[in-house]
XYZ file of C-alpha atoms in Angstrom:
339
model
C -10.861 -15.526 -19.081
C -8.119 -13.286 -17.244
C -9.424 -13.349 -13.628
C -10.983 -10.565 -11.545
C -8.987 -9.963 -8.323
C -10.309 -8.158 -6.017
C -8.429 -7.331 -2.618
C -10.252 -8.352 0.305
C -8.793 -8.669 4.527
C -7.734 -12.499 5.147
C -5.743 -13.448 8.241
C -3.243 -15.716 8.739
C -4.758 -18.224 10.802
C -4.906 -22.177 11.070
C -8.529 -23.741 10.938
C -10.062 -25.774 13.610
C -7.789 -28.833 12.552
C -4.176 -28.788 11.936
C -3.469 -28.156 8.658
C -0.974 -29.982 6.660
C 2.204 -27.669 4.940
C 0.256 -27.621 1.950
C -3.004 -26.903 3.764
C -5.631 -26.101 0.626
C -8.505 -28.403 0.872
C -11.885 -28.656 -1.395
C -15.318 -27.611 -0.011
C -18.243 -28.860 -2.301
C -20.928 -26.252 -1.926
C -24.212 -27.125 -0.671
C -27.516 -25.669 -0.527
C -27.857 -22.680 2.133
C -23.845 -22.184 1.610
C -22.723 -18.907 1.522
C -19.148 -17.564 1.799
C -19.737 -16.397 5.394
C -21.004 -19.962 6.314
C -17.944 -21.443 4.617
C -15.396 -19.251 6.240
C -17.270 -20.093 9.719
C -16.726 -23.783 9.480
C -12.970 -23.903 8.013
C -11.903 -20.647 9.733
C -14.183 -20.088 12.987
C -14.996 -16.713 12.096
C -17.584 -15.314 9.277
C -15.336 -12.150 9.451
C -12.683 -14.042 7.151
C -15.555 -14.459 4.454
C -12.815 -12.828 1.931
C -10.256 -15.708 2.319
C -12.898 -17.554 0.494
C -14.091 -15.084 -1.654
C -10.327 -14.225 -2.671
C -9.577 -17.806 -3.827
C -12.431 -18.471 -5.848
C -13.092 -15.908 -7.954
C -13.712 -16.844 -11.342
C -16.765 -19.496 -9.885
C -19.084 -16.538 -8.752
C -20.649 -16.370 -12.256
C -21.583 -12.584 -11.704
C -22.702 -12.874 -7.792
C -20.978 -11.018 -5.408
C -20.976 -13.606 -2.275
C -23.005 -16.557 -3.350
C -21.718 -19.763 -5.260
C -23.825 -22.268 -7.108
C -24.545 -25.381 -5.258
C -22.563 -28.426 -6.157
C -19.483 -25.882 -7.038
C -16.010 -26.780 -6.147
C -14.090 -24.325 -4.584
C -10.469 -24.183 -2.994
C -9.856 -23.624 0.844
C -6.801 -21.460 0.463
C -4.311 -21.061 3.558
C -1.814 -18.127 2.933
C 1.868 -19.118 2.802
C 4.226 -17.782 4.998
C 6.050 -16.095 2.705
C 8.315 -12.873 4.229
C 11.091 -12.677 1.171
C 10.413 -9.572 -1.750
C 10.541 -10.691 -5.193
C 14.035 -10.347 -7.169
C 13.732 -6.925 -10.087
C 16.525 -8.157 -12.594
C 15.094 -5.547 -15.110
C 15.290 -2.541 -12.364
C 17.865 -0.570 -12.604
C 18.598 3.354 -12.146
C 19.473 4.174 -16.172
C 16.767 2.542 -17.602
C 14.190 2.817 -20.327
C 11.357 3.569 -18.477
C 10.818 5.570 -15.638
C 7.941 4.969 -12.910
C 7.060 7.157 -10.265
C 5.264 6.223 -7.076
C 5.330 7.279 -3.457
C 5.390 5.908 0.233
C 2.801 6.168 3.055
C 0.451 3.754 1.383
C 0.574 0.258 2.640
C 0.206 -2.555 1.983
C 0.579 -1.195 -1.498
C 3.346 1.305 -2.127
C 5.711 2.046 0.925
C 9.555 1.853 0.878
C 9.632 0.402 4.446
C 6.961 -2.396 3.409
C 7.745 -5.898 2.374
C 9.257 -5.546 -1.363
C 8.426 -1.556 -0.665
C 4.032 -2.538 -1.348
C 1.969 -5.024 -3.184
C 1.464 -3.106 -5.931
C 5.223 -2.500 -6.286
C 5.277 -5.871 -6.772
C 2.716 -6.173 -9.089
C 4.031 -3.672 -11.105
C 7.869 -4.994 -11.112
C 6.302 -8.794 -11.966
C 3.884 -7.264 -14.616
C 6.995 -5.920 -16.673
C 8.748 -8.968 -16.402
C 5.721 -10.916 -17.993
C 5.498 -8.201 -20.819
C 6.351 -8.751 -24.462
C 9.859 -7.555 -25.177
C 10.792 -6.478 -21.534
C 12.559 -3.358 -20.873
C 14.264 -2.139 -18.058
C 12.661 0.318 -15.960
C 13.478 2.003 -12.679
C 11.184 3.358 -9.898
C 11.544 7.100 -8.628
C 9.842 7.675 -5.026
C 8.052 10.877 -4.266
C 6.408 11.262 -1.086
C 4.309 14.045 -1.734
C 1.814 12.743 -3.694
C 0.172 16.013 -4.876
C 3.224 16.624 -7.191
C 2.555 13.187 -9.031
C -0.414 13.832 -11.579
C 0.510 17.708 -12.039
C 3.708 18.486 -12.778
C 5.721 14.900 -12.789
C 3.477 12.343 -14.897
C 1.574 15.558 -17.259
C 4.857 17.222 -17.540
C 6.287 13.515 -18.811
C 9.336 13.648 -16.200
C 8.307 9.924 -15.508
C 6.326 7.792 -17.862
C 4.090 5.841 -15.641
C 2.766 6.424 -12.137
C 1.083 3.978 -9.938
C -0.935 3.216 -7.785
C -3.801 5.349 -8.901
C -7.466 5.347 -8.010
C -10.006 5.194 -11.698
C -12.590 7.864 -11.229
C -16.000 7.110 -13.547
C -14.323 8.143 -16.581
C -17.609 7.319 -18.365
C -20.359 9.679 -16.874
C -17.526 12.540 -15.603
C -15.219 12.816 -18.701
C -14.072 16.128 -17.638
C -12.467 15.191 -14.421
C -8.978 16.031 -13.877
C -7.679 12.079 -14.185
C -10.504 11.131 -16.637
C -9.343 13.715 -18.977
C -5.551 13.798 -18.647
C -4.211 10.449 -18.494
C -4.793 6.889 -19.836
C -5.513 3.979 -17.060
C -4.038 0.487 -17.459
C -6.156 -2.347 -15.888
C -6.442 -2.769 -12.586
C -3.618 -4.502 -10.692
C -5.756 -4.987 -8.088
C -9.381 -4.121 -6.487
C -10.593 -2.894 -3.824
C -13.148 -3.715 -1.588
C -15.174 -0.058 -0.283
C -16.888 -1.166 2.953
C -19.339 0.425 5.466
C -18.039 0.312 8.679
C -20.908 0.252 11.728
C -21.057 0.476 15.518
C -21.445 -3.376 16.790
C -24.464 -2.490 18.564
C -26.372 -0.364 15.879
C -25.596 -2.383 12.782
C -27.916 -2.332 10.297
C -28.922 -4.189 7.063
C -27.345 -3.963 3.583
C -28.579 -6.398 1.215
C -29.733 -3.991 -1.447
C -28.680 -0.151 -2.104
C -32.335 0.625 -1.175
C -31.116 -0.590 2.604
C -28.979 2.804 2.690
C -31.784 5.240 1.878
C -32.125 7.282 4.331
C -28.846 6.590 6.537
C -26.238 8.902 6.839
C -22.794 8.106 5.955
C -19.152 9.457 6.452
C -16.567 9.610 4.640
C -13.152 11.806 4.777
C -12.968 15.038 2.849
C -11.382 15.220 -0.398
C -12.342 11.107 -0.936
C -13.652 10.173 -4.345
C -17.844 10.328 -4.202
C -18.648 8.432 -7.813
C -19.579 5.214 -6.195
C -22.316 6.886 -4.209
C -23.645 9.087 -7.178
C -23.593 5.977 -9.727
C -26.145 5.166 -12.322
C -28.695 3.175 -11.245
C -27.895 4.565 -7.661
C -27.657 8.533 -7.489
C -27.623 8.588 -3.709
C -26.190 11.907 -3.733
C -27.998 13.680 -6.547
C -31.494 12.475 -5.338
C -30.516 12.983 -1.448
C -31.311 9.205 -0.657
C -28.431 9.612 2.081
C -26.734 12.487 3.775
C -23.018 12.414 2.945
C -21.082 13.869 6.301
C -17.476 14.640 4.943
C -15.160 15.015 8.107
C -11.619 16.166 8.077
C -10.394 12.951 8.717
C -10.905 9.154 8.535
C -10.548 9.410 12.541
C -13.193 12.021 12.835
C -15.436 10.160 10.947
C -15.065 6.916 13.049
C -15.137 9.859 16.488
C -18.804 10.469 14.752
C -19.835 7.113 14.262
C -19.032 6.373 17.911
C -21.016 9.331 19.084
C -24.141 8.567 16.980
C -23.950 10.991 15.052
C -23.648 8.996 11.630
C -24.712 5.557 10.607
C -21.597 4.184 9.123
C -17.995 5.064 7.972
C -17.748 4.081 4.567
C -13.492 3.710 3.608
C -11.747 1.049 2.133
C -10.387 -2.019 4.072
C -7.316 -2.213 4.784
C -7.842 2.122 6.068
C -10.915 0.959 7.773
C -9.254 -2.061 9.750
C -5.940 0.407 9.923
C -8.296 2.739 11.938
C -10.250 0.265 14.176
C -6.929 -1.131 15.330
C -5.522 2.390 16.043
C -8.311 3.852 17.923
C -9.082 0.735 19.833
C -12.190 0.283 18.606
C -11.779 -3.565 17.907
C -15.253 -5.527 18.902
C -16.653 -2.013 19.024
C -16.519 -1.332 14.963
C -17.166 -4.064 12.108
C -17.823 -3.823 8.461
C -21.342 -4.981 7.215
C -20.980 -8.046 5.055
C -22.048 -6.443 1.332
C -19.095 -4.461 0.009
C -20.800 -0.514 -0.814
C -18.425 -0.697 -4.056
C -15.655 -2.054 -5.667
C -12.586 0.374 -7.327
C -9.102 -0.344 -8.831
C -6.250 0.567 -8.351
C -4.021 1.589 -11.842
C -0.938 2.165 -13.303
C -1.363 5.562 -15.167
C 0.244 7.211 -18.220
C -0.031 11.254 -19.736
C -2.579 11.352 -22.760
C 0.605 13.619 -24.279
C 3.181 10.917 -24.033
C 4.217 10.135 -27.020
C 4.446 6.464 -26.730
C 1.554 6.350 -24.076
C -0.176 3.707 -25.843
C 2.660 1.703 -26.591
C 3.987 1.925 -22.700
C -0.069 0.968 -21.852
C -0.430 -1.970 -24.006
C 2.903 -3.545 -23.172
C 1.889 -2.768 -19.399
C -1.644 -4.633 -19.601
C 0.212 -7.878 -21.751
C 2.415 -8.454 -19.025
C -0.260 -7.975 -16.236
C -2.572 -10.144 -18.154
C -0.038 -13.117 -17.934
C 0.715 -12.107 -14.576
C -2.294 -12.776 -13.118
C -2.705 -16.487 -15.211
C 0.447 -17.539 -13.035
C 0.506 -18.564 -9.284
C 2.648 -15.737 -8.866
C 0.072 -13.228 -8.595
C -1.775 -15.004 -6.212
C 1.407 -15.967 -3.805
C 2.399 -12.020 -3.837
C -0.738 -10.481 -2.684
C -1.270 -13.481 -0.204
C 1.843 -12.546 1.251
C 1.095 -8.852 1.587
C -2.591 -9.615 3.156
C -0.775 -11.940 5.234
C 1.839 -9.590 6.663
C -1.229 -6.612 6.591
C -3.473 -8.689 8.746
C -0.622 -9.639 11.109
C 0.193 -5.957 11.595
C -3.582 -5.519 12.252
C -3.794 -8.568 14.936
């Protein structure tokens, strides 16, 4: 079975004992283990619970954070990799054209280690696909001209990195309707950001009733307003949308919301930026869990052709170590940024 990956914050840090070059070690789990305890004992801090979580994926057997006692699970280290994959099948004439854009690390930026993770990805995806082709990659900084005209208009054939709204309950949404979604490269983990000294508990979605949350204008919503949840439509929570990811973390620190509820790597971007490290964490339950996709015009004539060569090459992909080493190396040099 072609692993789940979902992106979570690790650091690059040594544990309490000198580690060895090759520094992966086995952890038998035991009753009362959970990820949090784990990374506590190998990494001194419960914050790097995702380090664990990361390199063990396919032993979770449908849990989010708890593994079965008696299961053997890796102690992953991250290598100190700072070199960008080769692209022998980029090149500016080529078969297939890609469009993407900057300002998004650690996943697409041009001034990023091999210009984003998800760059990356994408260029080691191809490689792994039946028949290769060459392909180049076209950078347009202005995002709102990606979707409408560029990737509808079928100037480029595939864009990444794109967000997969809940295609399934809102079939007329702009995305949903317009444009075919490989699988996801990678996934992200949607956390709930709290003041240190007014956390509160999150071990079930009925743990939110009643809180209000923030989260930027103009942000998708679906995860709030899912089936089996409906925060939104039954007014379980009050939704606060402020101009900005920074207004909503000004808001949190006046007590005037309960949480900021963003992605990871924005949320940690943030806390670093304002100085609000010690005074901001992330409660331990991810709120939701979303992908990030390579995306291709419903109107492109070989759209399903470009979309199933795409997802062969990404499935192989991510059977090989070489997945795992490049989005180590990009957490790596993300969480060094951060520290």
């Amino acid at each position: 079975m072609i692993k789940r990956v979902l992106l979570s914050l690790i650091t690059l840090c040594a544990a309490p004992m000198a580690w060895a070059e090759d520094c992966v070690q086995t952890h038998v789990v035991q009753d009362g283990d959970t990820v949090f305890s784990i990374a506590e004992t190998y990494f001194g801090d419960h914050q790097k619970w995702s380090l664990i979580y990361y390199g063990n994926q396919g032993k979770l057997n449908g849990s989010l954070l708890q593994f079965a006692p008696g299961t053997e699970l890796n102690i992953p280290c991250l290598p100190n990799m700072k070199k960008a994959d080769a692209t022998p099948l980029q090149q500016d004439d080529a078969e297939m054209k890609l469009l993407t854009g900057s300002n998004y690390a650690p996943f697409t930026d041009r001034d990023w280690l091999g210009q984003g993770m998800v760059t990356e990805l994408v260029n080691a995806a191809l490689e792994n696909t039946p028949n290769p082709v060459s392909y180049s990659i076209t950078w347009e900084d202005d995002w709102s001209k990606h979707l409408f005209p560029k990737l509808d208009g079928k100037e480029f054939d595939m864009g990444f990195p794109w967000l997969r709204p809940d295609c399934e309950k809102d079939r007329d949404n702009e995305r949903c309707a317009n444009f075919h979604f490989s699988d996801p490269l990678v996934e992200l983990l949607i956390l709930v950001f709290t003041r240190t000294d007014a956390p509160f508990t999150f071990d079930s979605d009925a743990d939110i009733h009643g809180k209000t949350l923030c989260r930027p204008a103009g942000y998708f919503t679906h995860d709030l307003d899912r089936d089996g949840r409906e925060w939104l439509t039954k007014q379980l929570i009050t939704l606060v949308q402020a101009e900005s990811p920074d207004a909503c973390f000004e808001l949190l620190m006046q007590g005037k919301v309960d949480g900021v509820t963003i992605n990871e790597f924005l949320g940690w971007t943030k806390v670093k930026e304002l100085g609000l490290k010690g005074a901001v964490e992330p409660l331990k339950r991810p709120l939701s869990i979303e992908g990030l996709h390579v995306i291709i015009s419903k109107k492109h004539w070989r759209g399903t052709t470009h979309l199933y060569r795409f997802n062969a090459g990404l499935q192989e992909l991510k059977k090989s170590k070489r997945y795992d080493e490049i989005v180590s190396k990009h957490l790596g040099a993300f969480w060094s940024n951060i520290e």
